[in-house]
């Protein structure tokens, strides 16, 4: 394919992303479902070239920034508090699911070597970070379940990748050592974490010294690939390195980034992540053509592999349910025996956790990277794609209904001691102390009377609001509705002045920025 045609194809893909997102919004569908389905349909459009996805390139381009974004935005306090539960899902559930899928596959195809069965189990066992984000953004979950799923999606790829590499090596060499595999897994994880700490710390030092917000944003954009590629170069876990880098940078970004850098960087990064997430699902759909052709066509795949694929899909779903419910039962039993550090999520919460295991780009990339000539390669490839398709189309579209059925309630133990309004009141009191100390000169004369009155009034009003939030909420909403109307009126007048030639472009942009900040502030206050 000529470079110009490739560029045209990429532009066409981005146009399709916008169109499919719009369709998903209008139809009330998860965007991942529309993108995956749209990509699959585009794959068979006459005249379009077949898309050959390079698995290593897909992992390197898409996985690091999406992992970094997840680590950057995750709640660190809850991550630490629920680390054992996250590890249970990210390591225990992945290993258990891989084992169950391997056993079921070997029962269906006794002639298939155990290494090939284990490779398939490793490929389909880890729920995907991209797919999880796409699903979780559209649903409302209690904080504990949210952090468990987010944390799992960040860390389980490392488990799946290690299992996959050992299974492939065993299939090629015929040798496998369980103790060596476990030892190497922890070595890769610890090494990746150390790389992440080093890169994250280097970014903190660099961000403090660069001084230019655009340089800082550019350096931050390269952060994920730097940590991932360095981790892989040093033969440790690039996934763990990237996640650790994101956690370190996230912890320090509040003190090393200016407000302007944070606003501009967030806007830039949000668009990049949106396009990357969408492109992943489009690429998965576009790869359907190659997968089906390798299997001999739709009719051949359905006739010869339909039942085995269905059994594998059932096996990995049941395995996740067994692990989640088994873990929750173990916590319940521990509570009965006096070990009350952790509380069970309950049958309804466990059902939601079990049903949220959606597969995606990592499963596809691992399946495509199975070496030519590896036993059962075609079956592994077709089954892996069917698992992605099944989990996205079935679990991705029904998870919202499952959550609505569960009627989950936020436990009081997961709620922060202070509400938003109480935190605002604490901030106002601290600000007032500073203003009071600076409002007078050394001779005791009041030199900033307006500032003092403003912050005194603000501190009193916010404390009163925190005590009577329910009373003031409707009043404030009406207040900020008027503010938004005033902003809209000011914006129209500003544009009229510019169109009439009465102000220049610099004045337009400066005043427009002020209106934007006022509008964002009012919208945030109403939320």
Short mmCIF file of C-alpha atoms in Angstrom, two decimals:
data_model
loop_
_atom_site.label_atom_id
_atom_site.label_comp_id
_atom_site.label_asym_id
_atom_site.label_seq_id
_atom_site.Cartn_x
_atom_site.Cartn_y
_atom_site.Cartn_z
CA UNK A 1 0.00 0.00 0.00
CA UNK A 2 1.35 3.41 -0.97
CA UNK A 3 1.99 5.90 1.88
CA UNK A 4 -0.61 8.32 0.50
CA UNK A 5 -3.27 5.61 0.42
CA UNK A 6 -2.34 4.57 3.95
CA UNK A 7 -2.77 8.15 5.14
CA UNK A 8 -6.13 8.37 3.40
CA UNK A 9 -7.17 5.17 5.13
CA UNK A 10 -6.17 6.59 8.53
CA UNK A 11 -8.18 9.78 7.89
CA UNK A 12 -11.13 7.65 6.79
CA UNK A 13 -10.84 5.67 10.01
CA UNK A 14 -11.02 8.85 12.11
CA UNK A 15 -14.07 10.01 10.15
CA UNK A 16 -15.66 6.60 10.81
CA UNK A 17 -14.85 6.98 14.52
CA UNK A 18 -16.76 10.27 14.72
CA UNK A 19 -19.71 8.88 12.76
CA UNK A 20 -19.90 5.65 14.78
CA UNK A 21 -19.64 7.51 18.10
CA UNK A 22 -22.50 9.73 17.00
CA UNK A 23 -24.60 6.69 16.01
CA UNK A 24 -23.83 5.02 19.36
CA UNK A 25 -24.88 8.18 21.21
CA UNK A 26 -28.15 8.42 19.26
CA UNK A 27 -28.99 4.75 19.75
CA UNK A 28 -27.90 4.62 23.39
CA UNK A 29 -25.26 1.94 22.68
CA UNK A 30 -21.79 1.65 24.25
CA UNK A 31 -19.35 3.27 21.79
CA UNK A 32 -17.15 0.16 21.87
CA UNK A 33 -20.00 -1.92 20.42
CA UNK A 34 -20.65 0.54 17.58
CA UNK A 35 -16.94 0.88 16.78
CA UNK A 36 -16.28 -2.85 16.82
CA UNK A 37 -19.35 -3.58 14.68
CA UNK A 38 -18.57 -0.71 12.31
CA UNK A 39 -14.98 -1.85 11.90
CA UNK A 40 -16.14 -5.40 11.17
CA UNK A 41 -18.53 -4.13 8.47
CA UNK A 42 -15.86 -1.88 6.95
CA UNK A 43 -13.52 -4.86 6.74
CA UNK A 44 -15.73 -6.40 4.05
CA UNK A 45 -16.41 -3.25 2.00
CA UNK A 46 -15.45 -4.02 -1.63
CA UNK A 47 -12.32 -2.25 -2.73
CA UNK A 48 -10.90 -1.66 0.76
CA UNK A 49 -7.55 -3.40 1.27
CA UNK A 50 -7.27 -6.09 3.92
CA UNK A 51 -5.86 -4.72 7.17
CA UNK A 52 -2.93 -6.68 8.57
CA UNK A 53 -2.46 -5.69 12.22
CA UNK A 54 1.10 -5.94 13.53
CA UNK A 55 0.59 -7.20 17.12
CA UNK A 56 3.81 -5.79 18.55
CA UNK A 57 3.16 -2.40 16.96
CA UNK A 58 -0.43 -2.31 18.26
CA UNK A 59 0.74 -3.06 21.80
CA UNK A 60 3.51 -0.45 21.68
CA UNK A 61 1.37 2.31 20.15
CA UNK A 62 -1.90 1.91 22.04
CA UNK A 63 -1.35 0.08 25.33
CA UNK A 64 1.21 2.36 27.10
CA UNK A 65 -0.69 5.69 26.82
CA UNK A 66 -3.99 4.07 27.79
CA UNK A 67 -2.38 2.38 30.79
CA UNK A 68 -0.72 5.66 31.81
CA UNK A 69 -4.02 7.51 31.52
CA UNK A 70 -5.74 4.92 33.71
CA UNK A 71 -2.98 5.11 36.33
CA UNK A 72 -2.98 8.94 36.17
CA UNK A 73 -6.68 9.20 37.00
CA UNK A 74 -7.09 6.28 39.42
CA UNK A 75 -7.85 7.02 43.09
CA UNK A 76 -4.54 6.22 44.80
CA UNK A 77 -5.97 6.04 48.31
CA UNK A 78 -8.56 3.45 47.34
CA UNK A 79 -5.97 1.63 45.21
CA UNK A 80 -3.77 1.10 48.27
CA UNK A 81 -6.76 0.16 50.42
CA UNK A 82 -7.97 -2.52 47.99
CA UNK A 83 -4.60 -3.72 46.67
CA UNK A 84 -5.13 -7.30 47.86
CA UNK A 85 -8.52 -7.50 46.14
CA UNK A 86 -7.04 -6.03 42.96
CA UNK A 87 -4.15 -8.52 43.06
CA UNK A 88 -6.66 -11.34 43.52
CA UNK A 89 -8.36 -10.34 40.27
CA UNK A 90 -5.26 -9.27 38.32
CA UNK A 91 -3.18 -12.34 39.21
CA UNK A 92 -5.37 -15.02 40.79
CA UNK A 93 -8.36 -14.68 38.46
CA UNK A 94 -6.11 -14.55 35.38
CA UNK A 95 -4.17 -17.70 36.35
CA UNK A 96 -7.34 -19.57 37.38
CA UNK A 97 -9.23 -18.60 34.20
CA UNK A 98 -6.26 -19.57 32.03
CA UNK A 99 -6.11 -22.97 33.73
CA UNK A 100 -9.85 -23.60 33.32
CA UNK A 101 -9.80 -22.59 29.63
CA UNK A 102 -6.73 -24.80 29.04
CA UNK A 103 -8.42 -27.84 30.62
CA UNK A 104 -11.68 -27.30 28.70
CA UNK A 105 -9.79 -26.83 25.41
CA UNK A 106 -7.80 -30.02 25.99
CA UNK A 107 -11.00 -31.94 26.72
CA UNK A 108 -12.48 -30.71 23.43
CA UNK A 109 -9.28 -31.35 21.42
CA UNK A 110 -7.28 -34.09 23.20
CA UNK A 111 -4.74 -34.06 20.37
CA UNK A 112 -3.91 -30.39 20.96
CA UNK A 113 -0.72 -30.05 23.08
CA UNK A 114 -1.11 -28.68 26.57
CA UNK A 115 1.16 -25.75 25.67
CA UNK A 116 -1.29 -24.65 22.94
CA UNK A 117 -4.23 -24.97 25.35
CA UNK A 118 -2.32 -22.93 27.95
CA UNK A 119 -1.47 -20.30 25.32
CA UNK A 120 -5.16 -19.88 24.47
CA UNK A 121 -5.99 -19.63 28.19
CA UNK A 122 -3.33 -16.95 28.67
CA UNK A 123 -4.59 -14.99 25.66
CA UNK A 124 -8.27 -14.84 26.66
CA UNK A 125 -7.91 -14.71 30.47
CA UNK A 126 -7.06 -11.01 31.15
CA UNK A 127 -9.92 -8.52 30.78
CA UNK A 128 -8.69 -5.56 28.75
CA UNK A 129 -7.85 -2.09 30.08
CA UNK A 130 -9.23 -0.34 27.00
CA UNK A 131 -12.46 -2.34 26.98
CA UNK A 132 -12.90 -1.90 30.73
CA UNK A 133 -12.52 1.89 30.42
CA UNK A 134 -14.99 1.99 27.54
CA UNK A 135 -17.58 0.12 29.62
CA UNK A 136 -16.95 1.75 33.01
CA UNK A 137 -17.21 5.30 31.62
CA UNK A 138 -20.91 4.69 30.91
CA UNK A 139 -21.96 3.10 34.22
CA UNK A 140 -22.13 4.17 37.85
CA UNK A 141 -20.61 1.80 40.37
CA UNK A 142 -19.85 1.96 44.10
CA UNK A 143 -16.30 3.15 44.69
CA UNK A 144 -15.03 -0.25 45.84
CA UNK A 145 -16.20 -2.11 42.73
CA UNK A 146 -14.97 0.73 40.52
CA UNK A 147 -11.46 0.63 41.96
CA UNK A 148 -11.33 -3.18 41.82
CA UNK A 149 -12.17 -3.20 38.11
CA UNK A 150 -9.91 -0.24 37.28
CA UNK A 151 -6.98 -1.68 39.23
CA UNK A 152 -7.48 -5.12 37.70
CA UNK A 153 -7.50 -3.73 34.16
CA UNK A 154 -4.23 -1.89 34.83
CA UNK A 155 -2.29 -4.85 36.22
CA UNK A 156 -3.72 -8.05 34.74
CA UNK A 157 -2.10 -7.58 31.32
CA UNK A 158 1.25 -8.30 32.94
CA UNK A 159 -0.06 -11.65 34.24
CA UNK A 160 -1.49 -12.60 30.85
CA UNK A 161 1.69 -11.61 28.99
CA UNK A 162 3.94 -13.65 31.28
CA UNK A 163 1.68 -16.71 31.02
CA UNK A 164 1.52 -16.37 27.25
CA UNK A 165 5.28 -16.15 26.81
CA UNK A 166 5.89 -19.22 28.94
CA UNK A 167 3.18 -21.17 27.12
CA UNK A 168 4.67 -20.27 23.71
CA UNK A 169 8.17 -21.18 24.91
CA UNK A 170 6.88 -24.50 26.24
CA UNK A 171 5.15 -25.23 22.91
CA UNK A 172 8.35 -24.56 20.97
CA UNK A 173 10.91 -26.19 23.29
CA UNK A 174 8.69 -28.78 24.96
CA UNK A 175 9.96 -27.76 28.44
CA UNK A 176 8.05 -25.96 31.19
CA UNK A 177 8.79 -25.26 34.86
CA UNK A 178 6.02 -23.90 37.08
CA UNK A 179 8.45 -22.71 39.76
CA UNK A 180 10.54 -20.91 37.15
CA UNK A 181 7.43 -19.27 35.71
CA UNK A 182 6.30 -17.97 39.12
CA UNK A 183 9.79 -16.75 39.96
CA UNK A 184 10.15 -14.96 36.66
CA UNK A 185 6.72 -13.38 37.04
CA UNK A 186 7.66 -11.70 40.32
CA UNK A 187 11.08 -10.76 38.94
CA UNK A 188 9.45 -9.09 35.92
CA UNK A 189 6.90 -7.33 38.13
CA UNK A 190 9.48 -6.01 40.63
CA UNK A 191 11.83 -4.95 37.84
CA UNK A 192 9.00 -3.16 36.04
CA UNK A 193 8.00 -1.34 39.21
CA UNK A 194 11.59 -0.14 39.74
CA UNK A 195 11.79 1.13 36.16
CA UNK A 196 8.47 2.93 36.67
CA UNK A 197 9.68 4.63 39.86
CA UNK A 198 12.86 5.82 38.12
CA UNK A 199 11.04 7.20 35.05
CA UNK A 200 8.28 8.77 37.16
CA UNK A 201 10.82 10.47 39.44
CA UNK A 202 12.78 11.71 36.42
CA UNK A 203 9.59 13.23 35.01
CA UNK A 204 8.89 15.04 38.30
CA UNK A 205 12.40 16.55 38.31
CA UNK A 206 12.14 17.46 34.62
CA UNK A 207 8.69 19.04 34.95
CA UNK A 208 9.96 21.27 37.76
CA UNK A 209 12.82 22.56 35.61
CA UNK A 210 11.40 22.89 32.09
CA UNK A 211 9.39 26.01 32.86
CA UNK A 212 7.52 26.00 29.54
CA UNK A 213 4.04 24.45 29.71
CA UNK A 214 4.13 23.14 26.13
CA UNK A 215 7.45 21.38 26.76
CA UNK A 216 6.00 19.84 29.91
CA UNK A 217 2.92 18.61 28.04
CA UNK A 218 5.12 17.14 25.29
CA UNK A 219 7.36 15.42 27.84
CA UNK A 220 4.31 14.01 29.61
CA UNK A 221 2.93 12.70 26.31
CA UNK A 222 6.17 10.72 25.79
CA UNK A 223 6.20 9.41 29.35
CA UNK A 224 4.19 6.23 28.74
CA UNK A 225 6.21 5.04 25.75
CA UNK A 226 9.49 5.84 27.50
CA UNK A 227 8.66 3.69 30.52
CA UNK A 228 7.13 0.86 28.48
CA UNK A 229 9.97 0.62 25.95
CA UNK A 230 12.65 0.88 28.64
CA UNK A 231 10.96 -1.86 30.65
CA UNK A 232 10.79 -4.15 27.61
CA UNK A 233 14.40 -3.30 26.68
CA UNK A 234 15.54 -4.34 30.18
CA UNK A 235 13.41 -7.53 29.90
CA UNK A 236 11.08 -6.62 32.73
CA UNK A 237 7.35 -5.89 32.60
CA UNK A 238 6.69 -2.84 30.43
CA UNK A 239 3.07 -2.89 31.64
CA UNK A 240 4.04 -2.64 35.31
CA UNK A 241 6.67 -0.01 34.44
CA UNK A 242 4.08 2.16 32.68
CA UNK A 243 1.49 1.80 35.44
CA UNK A 244 4.04 2.61 38.15
CA UNK A 245 5.24 5.63 36.19
CA UNK A 246 1.65 6.85 35.93
CA UNK A 247 1.07 6.40 39.67
CA UNK A 248 4.24 8.33 40.58
CA UNK A 249 3.47 11.13 38.13
CA UNK A 250 -0.16 11.28 39.25
CA UNK A 251 0.87 11.67 42.89
CA UNK A 252 3.19 14.61 42.14
CA UNK A 253 1.32 16.32 39.28
CA UNK A 254 -0.73 18.42 41.71
CA UNK A 255 2.44 20.15 42.95
CA UNK A 256 4.64 20.28 39.83
CA UNK A 257 2.11 21.35 37.19
CA UNK A 258 0.70 24.85 36.93
CA UNK A 259 -3.01 25.44 36.47
CA UNK A 260 -2.52 26.44 32.82
CA UNK A 261 -0.39 23.36 32.10
CA UNK A 262 -2.93 21.09 33.76
CA UNK A 263 -5.87 22.57 31.80
CA UNK A 264 -4.14 22.53 28.42
CA UNK A 265 -2.57 19.14 29.04
CA UNK A 266 -5.86 17.60 30.13
CA UNK A 267 -7.62 18.86 27.00
CA UNK A 268 -4.85 17.56 24.74
CA UNK A 269 -4.59 14.20 26.48
CA UNK A 270 -8.37 13.65 26.56
CA UNK A 271 -8.57 13.94 22.77
CA UNK A 272 -5.56 11.65 22.25
CA UNK A 273 -6.98 8.98 24.54
CA UNK A 274 -10.41 9.25 22.92
CA UNK A 275 -8.95 8.69 19.45
CA UNK A 276 -6.72 5.85 20.62
CA UNK A 277 -9.50 3.99 22.43
CA UNK A 278 -11.77 4.33 19.42
CA UNK A 279 -9.04 3.32 16.96
CA UNK A 280 -8.39 0.14 18.93
CA UNK A 281 -11.97 -1.08 18.49
CA UNK A 282 -11.99 -0.08 14.82
CA UNK A 283 -8.77 -2.05 14.24
CA UNK A 284 -10.19 -5.07 16.05
CA UNK A 285 -13.23 -4.96 13.78
CA UNK A 286 -11.11 -4.46 10.65
CA UNK A 287 -9.03 -7.53 11.53
CA UNK A 288 -12.13 -9.75 11.31
CA UNK A 289 -11.64 -10.24 7.58
CA UNK A 290 -8.21 -11.79 7.99
CA UNK A 291 -9.36 -13.96 10.88
CA UNK A 292 -12.34 -15.31 8.94
CA UNK A 293 -10.24 -15.93 5.82
CA UNK A 294 -7.71 -17.91 7.87
CA UNK A 295 -10.55 -20.03 9.25
CA UNK A 296 -11.90 -20.80 5.76
CA UNK A 297 -14.87 -18.41 5.70
CA UNK A 298 -17.88 -17.78 7.92
CA UNK A 299 -19.65 -21.04 7.08
CA UNK A 300 -16.56 -23.17 7.72
CA UNK A 301 -15.77 -21.38 10.99
CA UNK A 302 -19.35 -21.73 12.23
CA UNK A 303 -19.63 -25.39 11.21
CA UNK A 304 -16.27 -26.64 12.48
CA UNK A 305 -15.38 -24.29 15.34
CA UNK A 306 -18.70 -22.87 16.50
CA UNK A 307 -19.26 -25.35 19.33
CA UNK A 308 -15.64 -25.36 20.65
CA UNK A 309 -15.59 -21.54 20.60
CA UNK A 310 -18.88 -21.41 22.48
CA UNK A 311 -17.52 -23.83 25.12
CA UNK A 312 -14.38 -21.72 25.58
CA UNK A 313 -16.49 -18.58 26.00
CA UNK A 314 -18.65 -20.35 28.60
CA UNK A 315 -15.55 -21.71 30.37
CA UNK A 316 -13.85 -18.33 30.81
CA UNK A 317 -17.11 -16.70 31.95
CA UNK A 318 -17.84 -19.47 34.48
CA UNK A 319 -14.22 -19.42 35.67
CA UNK A 320 -14.43 -15.71 36.47
CA UNK A 321 -17.71 -16.22 38.34
CA UNK A 322 -16.18 -19.09 40.33
CA UNK A 323 -13.10 -17.06 41.27
CA UNK A 324 -14.99 -13.89 42.24
CA UNK A 325 -17.68 -15.70 44.23
CA UNK A 326 -15.07 -18.01 45.78
CA UNK A 327 -12.96 -15.04 46.88
CA UNK A 328 -16.01 -13.28 48.29
CA UNK A 329 -16.99 -16.43 50.19
CA UNK A 330 -13.45 -16.66 51.63
CA UNK A 331 -13.77 -13.06 52.88
CA UNK A 332 -17.19 -13.83 54.37
CA UNK A 333 -15.78 -16.92 56.08
CA UNK A 334 -12.88 -14.89 57.43
CA UNK A 335 -15.36 -12.37 58.87
CA UNK A 336 -17.18 -15.23 60.62
CA UNK A 337 -13.87 -16.37 62.11
CA UNK A 338 -13.07 -12.88 63.40
CA UNK A 339 -10.94 -11.54 60.52
CA UNK A 340 -12.85 -8.37 59.75
CA UNK A 341 -10.29 -6.29 57.84
CA UNK A 342 -12.11 -6.83 54.53
CA UNK A 343 -15.84 -6.96 53.89
CA UNK A 344 -17.46 -9.15 51.21
CA UNK A 345 -19.04 -7.34 48.29
CA UNK A 346 -22.09 -9.60 48.45
CA UNK A 347 -23.75 -11.74 45.80
CA UNK A 348 -24.99 -8.80 43.72
CA UNK A 349 -21.62 -7.03 43.80
CA UNK A 350 -19.84 -10.27 42.92
CA UNK A 351 -22.21 -10.73 39.97
CA UNK A 352 -21.32 -7.28 38.63
CA UNK A 353 -17.58 -7.95 39.07
CA UNK A 354 -17.90 -11.29 37.32
CA UNK A 355 -19.88 -9.91 34.39
CA UNK A 356 -17.45 -7.03 33.77
CA UNK A 357 -14.69 -9.14 32.22
CA UNK A 358 -14.60 -7.65 28.70
CA UNK A 359 -11.68 -8.61 26.42
CA UNK A 360 -10.03 -6.41 23.81
CA UNK A 361 -6.78 -5.26 22.26
CA UNK A 362 -4.34 -7.32 24.39
CA UNK A 363 -6.21 -10.53 23.55
CA UNK A 364 -6.11 -9.70 19.84
CA UNK A 365 -2.45 -8.68 19.85
CA UNK A 366 -1.36 -11.82 21.72
CA UNK A 367 -3.38 -14.07 19.40
CA UNK A 368 -1.87 -12.45 16.31
CA UNK A 369 1.64 -12.86 17.73
CA UNK A 370 1.37 -16.66 18.03
CA UNK A 371 4.22 -17.94 15.81
CA UNK A 372 3.47 -19.50 12.43
CA UNK A 373 3.44 -23.27 12.70
CA UNK A 374 2.50 -23.24 16.41
CA UNK A 375 0.05 -26.06 17.16
CA UNK A 376 -3.58 -24.96 16.86
CA UNK A 377 -2.67 -21.42 15.74
CA UNK A 378 -5.73 -20.94 13.53
CA UNK A 379 -8.08 -22.19 16.25
CA UNK A 380 -6.41 -19.90 18.80
CA UNK A 381 -6.76 -16.90 16.50
CA UNK A 382 -10.42 -17.48 15.59
CA UNK A 383 -11.37 -18.30 19.20
CA UNK A 384 -9.62 -15.22 20.56
CA UNK A 385 -11.46 -12.94 18.15
CA UNK A 386 -14.77 -14.65 18.96
CA UNK A 387 -14.10 -14.07 22.68
CA UNK A 388 -13.48 -10.35 22.05
CA UNK A 389 -16.60 -10.10 19.92
CA UNK A 390 -18.74 -12.04 22.39
CA UNK A 391 -17.66 -10.20 25.53
CA UNK A 392 -17.92 -6.74 23.96
CA UNK A 393 -21.28 -7.33 22.28
CA UNK A 394 -22.88 -9.34 25.11
CA UNK A 395 -21.31 -8.20 28.38
CA UNK A 396 -20.51 -4.69 27.17
CA UNK A 397 -24.13 -4.02 26.18
CA UNK A 398 -25.75 -5.65 29.21
CA UNK A 399 -23.45 -4.56 32.05
CA UNK A 400 -25.54 -1.42 32.63
CA UNK A 401 -28.67 -3.53 33.03
CA UNK A 402 -26.88 -5.90 35.43
CA UNK A 403 -25.77 -2.93 37.54
CA UNK A 404 -29.31 -1.51 37.54
CA UNK A 405 -30.65 -4.93 38.62
CA UNK A 406 -28.06 -5.20 41.41
CA UNK A 407 -29.14 -1.88 43.01
CA UNK A 408 -25.76 -1.55 44.68
CA UNK A 409 -25.40 0.83 47.61
CA UNK A 410 -22.19 2.62 48.53
CA UNK A 411 -20.95 1.29 51.92
CA UNK A 412 -20.36 3.97 54.52
CA UNK A 413 -16.78 2.69 54.94
CA UNK A 414 -16.01 3.78 51.36
CA UNK A 415 -17.21 7.34 51.84
CA UNK A 416 -14.64 10.01 52.60
CA UNK A 417 -14.87 11.72 56.02
CA UNK A 418 -15.50 15.11 54.34
CA UNK A 419 -18.01 15.93 51.63
CA UNK A 420 -17.18 18.25 48.72
CA UNK A 421 -18.78 21.24 50.41
CA UNK A 422 -17.00 20.50 53.70
CA UNK A 423 -13.65 20.34 51.86
CA UNK A 424 -14.46 23.69 50.23
CA UNK A 425 -15.19 25.13 53.66
CA UNK A 426 -11.81 23.92 54.96
CA UNK A 427 -10.06 25.49 51.95
CA UNK A 428 -11.91 28.78 52.50
CA UNK A 429 -10.86 28.91 56.15
CA UNK A 430 -7.21 28.30 55.21
CA UNK A 431 -7.36 31.00 52.53
CA UNK A 432 -8.92 33.46 54.98
CA UNK A 433 -6.02 32.95 57.40
CA UNK A 434 -3.57 33.93 54.64
CA UNK A 435 -5.61 36.99 53.62
CA UNK A 436 -5.92 38.13 57.25
CA UNK A 437 -2.14 37.93 57.67
CA UNK A 438 -1.50 39.94 54.49
CA UNK A 439 -4.37 42.43 54.65
CA UNK A 440 -2.47 44.72 57.07
CA UNK A 441 0.92 46.37 56.69
CA UNK A 442 3.67 46.33 59.33
CA UNK A 443 2.12 49.38 61.03
CA UNK A 444 -1.23 47.62 61.42
CA UNK A 445 -3.03 49.61 58.70
CA UNK A 446 -5.60 47.80 56.58
CA UNK A 447 -4.28 47.89 53.01
CA UNK A 448 -6.50 45.24 51.35
CA UNK A 449 -10.00 45.90 52.71
CA UNK A 450 -11.88 44.54 49.71
CA UNK A 451 -9.90 41.29 49.67
CA UNK A 452 -10.46 40.83 53.40
CA UNK A 453 -14.22 41.40 53.13
CA UNK A 454 -14.45 39.13 50.09
CA UNK A 455 -12.68 36.19 51.75
CA UNK A 456 -14.49 36.70 55.08
CA UNK A 457 -17.84 36.63 53.30
CA UNK A 458 -16.79 33.60 51.26
CA UNK A 459 -15.61 31.65 54.33
CA UNK A 460 -18.86 32.32 56.21
CA UNK A 461 -21.09 31.48 53.25
CA UNK A 462 -19.31 28.22 52.40
CA UNK A 463 -19.41 27.01 56.00
CA UNK A 464 -23.13 27.79 56.07
CA UNK A 465 -23.61 26.00 52.74
CA UNK A 466 -21.78 22.90 54.00
CA UNK A 467 -24.13 22.75 56.97
CA UNK A 468 -27.30 23.16 54.85
CA UNK A 469 -26.40 21.76 51.42
CA UNK A 470 -29.87 20.44 50.60
CA UNK A 471 -31.43 23.85 51.27
CA UNK A 472 -28.97 25.82 49.14
CA UNK A 473 -28.55 23.45 46.18
CA UNK A 474 -31.70 24.58 44.23
CA UNK A 475 -30.87 28.23 44.91
CA UNK A 476 -27.30 27.82 43.66
CA UNK A 477 -28.44 25.95 40.57
CA UNK A 478 -30.77 28.81 39.69
CA UNK A 479 -27.94 31.29 40.43
CA UNK A 480 -25.49 29.60 38.10
CA UNK A 481 -28.13 29.18 35.40
CA UNK A 482 -28.30 32.98 35.33
CA UNK A 483 -24.49 33.17 35.31
CA UNK A 484 -24.38 30.86 32.28
CA UNK A 485 -26.96 33.00 30.50
CA UNK A 486 -24.87 36.08 31.23
CA UNK A 487 -21.75 34.32 29.90
CA UNK A 488 -23.61 33.40 26.71
CA UNK A 489 -24.76 37.01 26.29
CA UNK A 490 -21.23 38.30 26.86
CA UNK A 491 -19.91 35.81 24.32
CA UNK A 492 -22.39 36.98 21.67
CA UNK A 493 -21.43 40.62 22.27
CA UNK A 494 -17.74 39.77 22.14
CA UNK A 495 -18.17 38.03 18.78
CA UNK A 496 -20.28 40.95 17.48
CA UNK A 497 -17.52 43.40 18.40
CA UNK A 498 -14.93 41.26 16.65
CA UNK A 499 -17.03 40.76 13.52
CA UNK A 500 -17.65 44.52 13.37
CA UNK A 501 -13.89 45.13 13.47
CA UNK A 502 -14.05 47.02 16.80
CA UNK A 503 -11.62 44.67 18.60
CA UNK A 504 -8.62 42.70 17.34
CA UNK A 505 -7.99 38.96 17.52
CA UNK A 506 -5.77 39.23 20.61
CA UNK A 507 -8.54 40.95 22.57
CA UNK A 508 -11.07 38.37 21.34
CA UNK A 509 -8.95 35.43 22.52
CA UNK A 510 -8.09 37.01 25.86
CA UNK A 511 -11.68 37.86 26.78
CA UNK A 512 -12.96 34.59 25.35
CA UNK A 513 -10.59 32.72 27.67
CA UNK A 514 -12.01 34.62 30.65
CA UNK A 515 -15.55 33.72 29.58
CA UNK A 516 -14.52 30.07 29.12
CA UNK A 517 -13.10 29.90 32.64
CA UNK A 518 -16.23 31.56 34.07
CA UNK A 519 -18.45 29.11 32.16
CA UNK A 520 -16.45 26.08 33.30
CA UNK A 521 -16.55 27.32 36.88
CA UNK A 522 -20.33 27.74 36.76
CA UNK A 523 -20.86 24.31 35.19
CA UNK A 524 -18.58 22.72 37.80
CA UNK A 525 -20.47 24.48 40.62
CA UNK A 526 -23.79 23.12 39.32
CA UNK A 527 -22.53 19.53 39.04
#
